[in-house]
Coordinates of C-alpha atoms in Angstrom, one line a residue:
Chain A
M1 CA -42.3 17.5 -7.7
R2 CA -41.6 15.3 -10.7
N3 CA -38.6 13.2 -10.0
K4 CA -36.2 14.0 -12.8
R5 CA -33.2 12.5 -11.1
M6 CA -32.1 9.4 -13.0
S7 CA -29.9 8.1 -10.2
E8 CA -28.4 9.2 -6.9
T9 CA -24.8 9.1 -8.1
K10 CA -23.2 12.3 -7.1
Y11 CA -20.9 14.3 -9.3
S12 CA -18.4 16.8 -7.9
I13 CA -17.3 19.5 -10.4
I14 CA -13.9 21.0 -9.4
L15 CA -13.4 24.4 -10.8
P16 CA -9.9 25.9 -10.1
T17 CA -10.0 29.6 -10.6
Y18 CA -7.6 32.5 -10.7
N19 CA -8.9 36.0 -11.7
E20 CA -12.1 34.6 -13.1
S21 CA -14.5 37.0 -11.4
E22 CA -16.2 37.9 -14.7
N23 CA -16.5 34.3 -16.0
L24 CA -17.4 32.6 -12.7
P25 CA -21.0 33.7 -12.4
L26 CA -21.6 32.7 -16.1
I27 CA -20.0 29.2 -15.8
I28 CA -21.9 28.5 -12.6
W29 CA -25.2 29.6 -14.3
L30 CA -24.4 27.3 -17.2
I31 CA -23.6 24.4 -15.0
I32 CA -26.8 24.8 -13.1
K33 CA -28.8 25.0 -16.3
H34 CA -27.3 22.0 -18.0
M35 CA -27.0 19.7 -15.0
E36 CA -30.6 20.0 -13.9
S37 CA -31.2 16.2 -14.0
E38 CA -28.1 15.3 -12.0
N39 CA -27.1 15.2 -8.4
F40 CA -24.0 17.4 -8.3
E41 CA -22.0 20.1 -6.5
V42 CA -19.5 22.6 -7.7
I43 CA -16.3 23.1 -5.7
I44 CA -14.6 26.4 -6.5
V45 CA -10.9 26.4 -5.6
D46 CA -9.8 30.0 -5.8
D47 CA -6.2 30.8 -5.2
N48 CA -6.8 34.2 -3.5
S49 CA -7.3 36.0 -6.9
P50 CA -6.6 39.7 -6.6
D51 CA -9.7 40.4 -8.7
G52 CA -12.1 39.2 -5.9
T53 CA -13.1 35.9 -7.5
T54 CA -13.7 34.4 -4.0
Q55 CA -16.2 37.2 -3.1
V56 CA -18.0 36.4 -6.4
A57 CA -18.0 32.8 -5.5
L58 CA -19.5 33.5 -2.0
E59 CA -22.2 35.6 -3.6
L60 CA -23.1 32.8 -5.9
Q61 CA -23.2 30.4 -3.0
K62 CA -25.8 32.7 -1.4
I63 CA -28.0 32.4 -4.5
Y64 CA -27.6 28.7 -5.2
G65 CA -27.0 27.3 -1.7
K66 CA -24.2 25.6 0.1
E67 CA -25.3 22.2 -1.1
K68 CA -24.6 23.1 -4.7
I69 CA -21.7 25.6 -4.4
V70 CA -18.7 24.9 -2.2
V71 CA -16.1 27.7 -1.9
T72 CA -12.6 27.0 -0.9
G73 CA -9.1 28.0 -1.9
R74 CA -5.4 28.5 -1.0
E75 CA -3.4 31.4 0.2
K76 CA -1.6 31.8 -3.1
K77 CA -1.5 30.4 -6.6
L78 CA -0.3 26.8 -6.6
G79 CA -0.2 24.1 -9.3
L80 CA -3.3 22.7 -11.0
G81 CA -2.6 19.2 -9.5
S82 CA -2.6 20.5 -6.0
A83 CA -5.9 22.4 -6.8
Y84 CA -7.5 19.1 -7.7
I85 CA -6.2 17.5 -4.5
H86 CA -7.5 20.4 -2.4
G87 CA -10.9 20.3 -4.2
M88 CA -11.2 16.5 -3.7
K89 CA -11.0 16.9 0.1
F90 CA -14.4 18.6 -0.1
A91 CA -15.8 16.3 -2.8
K92 CA -18.8 14.2 -1.7
G93 CA -19.2 12.6 -5.1
D94 CA -17.8 9.3 -6.4
F95 CA -17.0 11.1 -9.6
V96 CA -15.0 14.2 -10.2
I97 CA -15.3 16.5 -13.2
I98 CA -12.6 19.0 -13.8
M99 CA -12.9 21.9 -16.2
D100 CA -11.7 25.4 -16.9
A101 CA -13.7 28.3 -15.6
D102 CA -12.9 30.6 -18.6
L103 CA -16.0 29.3 -20.6
S104 CA -13.8 27.5 -23.1
H105 CA -15.4 24.2 -21.8
H106 CA -19.2 24.2 -22.1
P107 CA -21.0 22.4 -19.2
K108 CA -23.5 21.0 -21.7
F109 CA -21.0 18.2 -22.4
I110 CA -20.9 17.0 -18.8
E111 CA -24.2 15.1 -19.3
Q112 CA -22.5 13.4 -22.3
F113 CA -19.5 12.5 -20.2
I114 CA -21.8 11.0 -17.6
Q115 CA -23.6 8.9 -20.2
K116 CA -20.3 7.8 -21.8
Q117 CA -19.0 6.8 -18.4
K118 CA -22.0 4.6 -17.7
E119 CA -21.7 2.9 -21.1
K120 CA -18.6 0.8 -20.2
N121 CA -18.0 1.9 -16.6
Y122 CA -15.0 3.9 -17.8
D123 CA -12.5 5.1 -15.2
I124 CA -12.0 8.3 -17.1
V125 CA -13.9 10.2 -19.8
T126 CA -12.1 12.9 -21.6
G127 CA -13.3 15.6 -23.9
T128 CA -11.6 15.6 -27.3
R129 CA -11.2 18.5 -29.7
Y130 CA -9.6 16.2 -32.2
A131 CA -12.2 13.5 -33.0
G132 CA -15.7 13.3 -34.3
D133 CA -17.7 16.5 -34.1
G134 CA -15.1 18.0 -31.7
G135 CA -13.3 21.2 -32.7
V136 CA -12.2 24.7 -31.7
H137 CA -13.4 28.2 -32.2
G138 CA -11.2 31.3 -32.4
W139 CA -8.0 29.6 -33.6
N140 CA -6.3 30.8 -36.8
I141 CA -4.6 28.4 -39.2
K142 CA -1.2 28.8 -37.5
R143 CA -2.6 27.9 -34.1
K144 CA -4.4 24.9 -35.6
A145 CA -1.3 23.7 -37.4
I146 CA 0.8 24.0 -34.2
S147 CA -1.8 22.1 -32.3
R148 CA -2.3 19.4 -34.8
T149 CA 1.5 18.9 -35.2
A150 CA 2.1 18.7 -31.5
N151 CA -0.7 16.2 -31.2
Y152 CA 0.6 14.1 -34.1
V153 CA 4.2 14.0 -32.7
T154 CA 2.8 13.0 -29.3
Q155 CA 0.6 10.3 -30.8
V156 CA 3.6 8.8 -32.7
L157 CA 6.0 8.9 -29.8
L158 CA 3.7 8.0 -26.8
R159 CA 0.8 6.0 -28.4
P160 CA -1.4 7.0 -25.5
G161 CA -4.7 5.5 -26.9
V162 CA -6.6 8.8 -26.6
S163 CA -6.9 11.6 -29.2
D164 CA -6.7 14.6 -27.0
L165 CA -4.0 14.7 -24.4
T166 CA -3.6 18.3 -23.5
G167 CA -7.3 19.1 -22.9
S168 CA -8.4 19.5 -19.3
F169 CA -12.1 18.8 -19.5
R170 CA -12.5 15.4 -18.0
L171 CA -14.5 13.1 -15.7
Y172 CA -12.7 10.8 -13.3
K173 CA -13.6 8.2 -10.8
K174 CA -12.5 9.9 -7.6
R175 CA -10.0 7.3 -6.5
V176 CA -8.5 7.2 -10.1
L177 CA -8.0 11.0 -10.0
E178 CA -6.4 10.7 -6.6
K179 CA -4.0 8.0 -7.8
L180 CA -3.1 9.9 -11.0
V181 CA -2.5 13.3 -9.3
E182 CA -0.2 11.5 -6.8
S183 CA 1.9 10.0 -9.6
C184 CA 2.1 13.0 -12.0
I185 CA 4.8 15.6 -11.5
S186 CA 4.6 17.8 -14.6
K187 CA 3.2 21.3 -14.9
G188 CA 0.8 23.0 -17.4
Y189 CA -0.1 21.3 -20.6
V190 CA 2.3 18.5 -19.9
F191 CA 0.5 17.7 -16.6
Q192 CA -2.7 16.9 -18.6
M193 CA -0.6 14.8 -20.9
E194 CA 1.1 12.9 -18.1
M195 CA -2.3 12.2 -16.5
M196 CA -3.4 10.4 -19.7
V197 CA -0.2 8.6 -20.3
R198 CA 0.0 7.3 -16.7
A199 CA -3.7 6.4 -16.9
N200 CA -2.8 4.2 -19.9
Q201 CA 0.2 2.8 -17.9
F202 CA -2.0 1.9 -14.9
G203 CA -4.5 0.3 -17.2
F204 CA -7.4 2.7 -16.5
S205 CA -10.0 2.7 -19.2
V206 CA -10.7 6.0 -21.0
G207 CA -13.7 7.0 -23.0
E208 CA -13.8 10.0 -25.2
V209 CA -16.5 12.6 -26.0
P210 CA -16.1 15.1 -28.8
I211 CA -16.3 18.7 -27.5
S212 CA -16.3 22.2 -29.0
F213 CA -13.6 24.3 -27.4
V214 CA -14.5 28.0 -27.6
D215 CA -11.4 30.0 -27.1
R216 CA -12.4 33.5 -25.9
Q217 CA -8.9 34.6 -25.0
F218 CA -7.7 36.4 -28.0
G219 CA -4.1 36.7 -29.1
E220 CA -1.5 34.0 -28.9
S221 CA -0.3 34.6 -25.3
K222 CA -1.0 31.0 -24.5
L223 CA 1.3 29.6 -27.2
G224 CA 4.6 31.4 -27.2
G225 CA 8.1 29.9 -27.8
N226 CA 8.4 29.1 -24.2
E227 CA 5.2 27.1 -24.2
I228 CA 6.5 25.0 -27.1
F229 CA 9.8 24.5 -25.4
Q230 CA 8.1 23.3 -22.2
F231 CA 5.9 21.0 -24.3
L232 CA 8.9 19.4 -26.0
K233 CA 10.7 19.0 -22.8
G234 CA 7.6 17.3 -21.2
L235 CA 7.2 15.1 -24.3
L236 CA 10.8 13.9 -24.1
Y237 CA 10.4 13.3 -20.3
L238 CA 7.4 11.1 -20.9
F239 CA 9.0 9.4 -23.9
S240 CA 12.0 8.4 -21.9
T241 CA 10.3 7.5 -18.6
T242 CA 7.0 5.7 -19.6
Chain B
M1 CA 10.0 -1.0 -21.4
T2 CA 9.8 2.7 -22.0
K3 CA 8.8 4.2 -25.3
L4 CA 12.4 5.3 -25.8
A5 CA 13.6 1.8 -25.3
Q6 CA 11.0 0.4 -27.7
W7 CA 12.2 2.9 -30.4
L8 CA 15.9 2.1 -29.8
F9 CA 15.1 -1.6 -30.0
G10 CA 13.2 -1.2 -33.2
I11 CA 15.9 1.0 -34.8
T12 CA 18.7 -1.3 -33.8
L13 CA 16.8 -4.3 -35.2
F14 CA 16.3 -2.5 -38.5
L15 CA 19.8 -1.2 -38.8
S16 CA 21.2 -4.7 -38.1
I17 CA 19.1 -6.2 -40.9
W18 CA 20.0 -3.4 -43.2
L19 CA 23.8 -3.7 -42.4
A20 CA 23.6 -7.4 -42.9
L21 CA 22.0 -6.8 -46.3
L22 CA 24.6 -4.3 -47.2
K23 CA 27.6 -6.5 -46.1
D24 CA 26.2 -9.3 -48.2
L25 CA 25.4 -11.6 -45.2
T26 CA 21.9 -12.4 -46.4
P27 CA 20.6 -14.6 -49.3
I28 CA 19.9 -11.3 -51.2
K29 CA 23.1 -10.7 -53.0
V30 CA 24.5 -7.2 -53.4
T31 CA 25.3 -6.3 -57.0
D32 CA 26.6 -3.1 -58.5
E33 CA 23.0 -2.4 -59.7
N34 CA 21.2 -2.7 -56.4
F35 CA 23.9 -1.4 -54.1
L36 CA 22.8 2.2 -54.3
W37 CA 19.2 1.2 -53.7
I38 CA 20.0 -0.9 -50.7
S39 CA 22.2 1.8 -49.2
L40 CA 19.4 4.3 -49.6
I41 CA 16.7 2.3 -47.8
P42 CA 16.9 4.2 -44.4
V43 CA 16.8 7.6 -46.1
G44 CA 13.9 6.5 -48.2
L45 CA 11.9 5.3 -45.2
I46 CA 12.6 8.5 -43.3
A47 CA 11.5 10.5 -46.3
L48 CA 8.4 8.4 -46.7
F49 CA 7.5 8.8 -43.1
G50 CA 7.9 12.5 -43.3
I51 CA 5.7 12.8 -46.4
I52 CA 3.0 10.6 -44.9
S53 CA 3.2 12.7 -41.7
L54 CA 2.8 16.0 -43.5
I55 CA -0.2 14.7 -45.5
I56 CA -1.9 13.5 -42.3
I57 CA -1.2 16.8 -40.5
A58 CA -2.3 18.9 -43.5
Y59 CA -5.5 16.9 -43.7
R60 CA -6.2 17.2 -40.0
V61 CA -5.6 21.0 -40.0
S62 CA -7.9 21.4 -43.0
T63 CA -10.7 19.3 -41.4
F64 CA -10.3 20.9 -37.9
N65 CA -13.9 21.9 -37.1
N66 CA -14.5 25.6 -36.5
C67 CA -17.5 25.4 -34.1
D68 CA -19.0 28.7 -35.1
E69 CA -22.4 27.6 -33.9
A70 CA -21.1 26.7 -30.5
A71 CA -19.6 30.2 -30.1
K72 CA -22.8 31.9 -31.1
E73 CA -24.9 29.7 -28.8
L74 CA -22.5 30.5 -26.0
L75 CA -22.9 34.3 -26.5
K76 CA -26.6 33.9 -26.4
E77 CA -26.5 31.9 -23.2
I78 CA -24.1 34.5 -21.7
D79 CA -26.8 37.1 -22.3
E80 CA -29.5 34.9 -20.7
A81 CA -27.2 34.2 -17.8
K82 CA -26.6 37.9 -17.1
K83 CA -30.3 38.7 -17.2
D84 CA -31.2 35.8 -15.0
L85 CA -28.5 36.4 -12.5
A86 CA -29.5 40.0 -12.2
T87 CA -33.1 39.0 -11.3
K88 CA -31.6 36.7 -8.6
G89 CA -29.9 39.7 -7.1
F90 CA -26.4 39.1 -8.4
K91 CA -24.5 42.3 -9.0
F92 CA -22.0 42.4 -11.9
K93 CA -19.1 44.7 -11.6

């Protein structure tokens, strides 16, 4: 067999899931397709989804093997941060990639994250929708305006040094992710923001890769008044404590 | 120093200079002519900041990429994935 593997660095992709039985086979297939030349594993952390995501994960494990697909989970739905910690217990790689399983994050970008990381030995590489060729699909003008405004206000108040704070498609050195999850207490969008702000505080280096974010969840359920209130609360918390 | 403290420090510094100016404690003398202008400096700066912010945000909203190609490509790959997974024995619900 031709040796396509560039290096033996191992990458662990942590995929927290909840009710993703439809998307999970697709995201796994895409990861396998686009990560061909890398040494990697996918760790599925399913929080006992009622739609049977865990069963789907186990079926995929039969197809692709236990080396590639690790299936784990918790009794009930817990926070994202704790899903990362749980997943990391199984991670054999030095680098951890976290992404959403709902197909809004395309695995083709992981290879670019890896190349970016190698460029300057970055501690973190984050996908960005707000720079270069990055962008979104499926957002109307109102959604874009809210997103851009929130991002602008955040940039002015926190000066975090990265263009996309609320995204959750990132590559971390494992020990860096461990340290960050330990020191971040926020939830939801704000959790991702806090991770970047603390990274900046600790002096971790962050590289950015433009990504296209394809939103397949229609409607505005993800951005109601409560979401905006939680965001502002989190912003003020970070503004006054970091 | 937290970001909040940095802002408070900056604002206090600015307001002290401005008040000193207004109370005629600096070499720049307050006259009837320039009094109105000096007293309006903070309002003017806030307005300027607001306008610049609005222009920046409007520009960024209008140049926010739409990624239509990426969405199409994804749909195509989803089709491929479903076919390939079926041949590997995976059963979709």
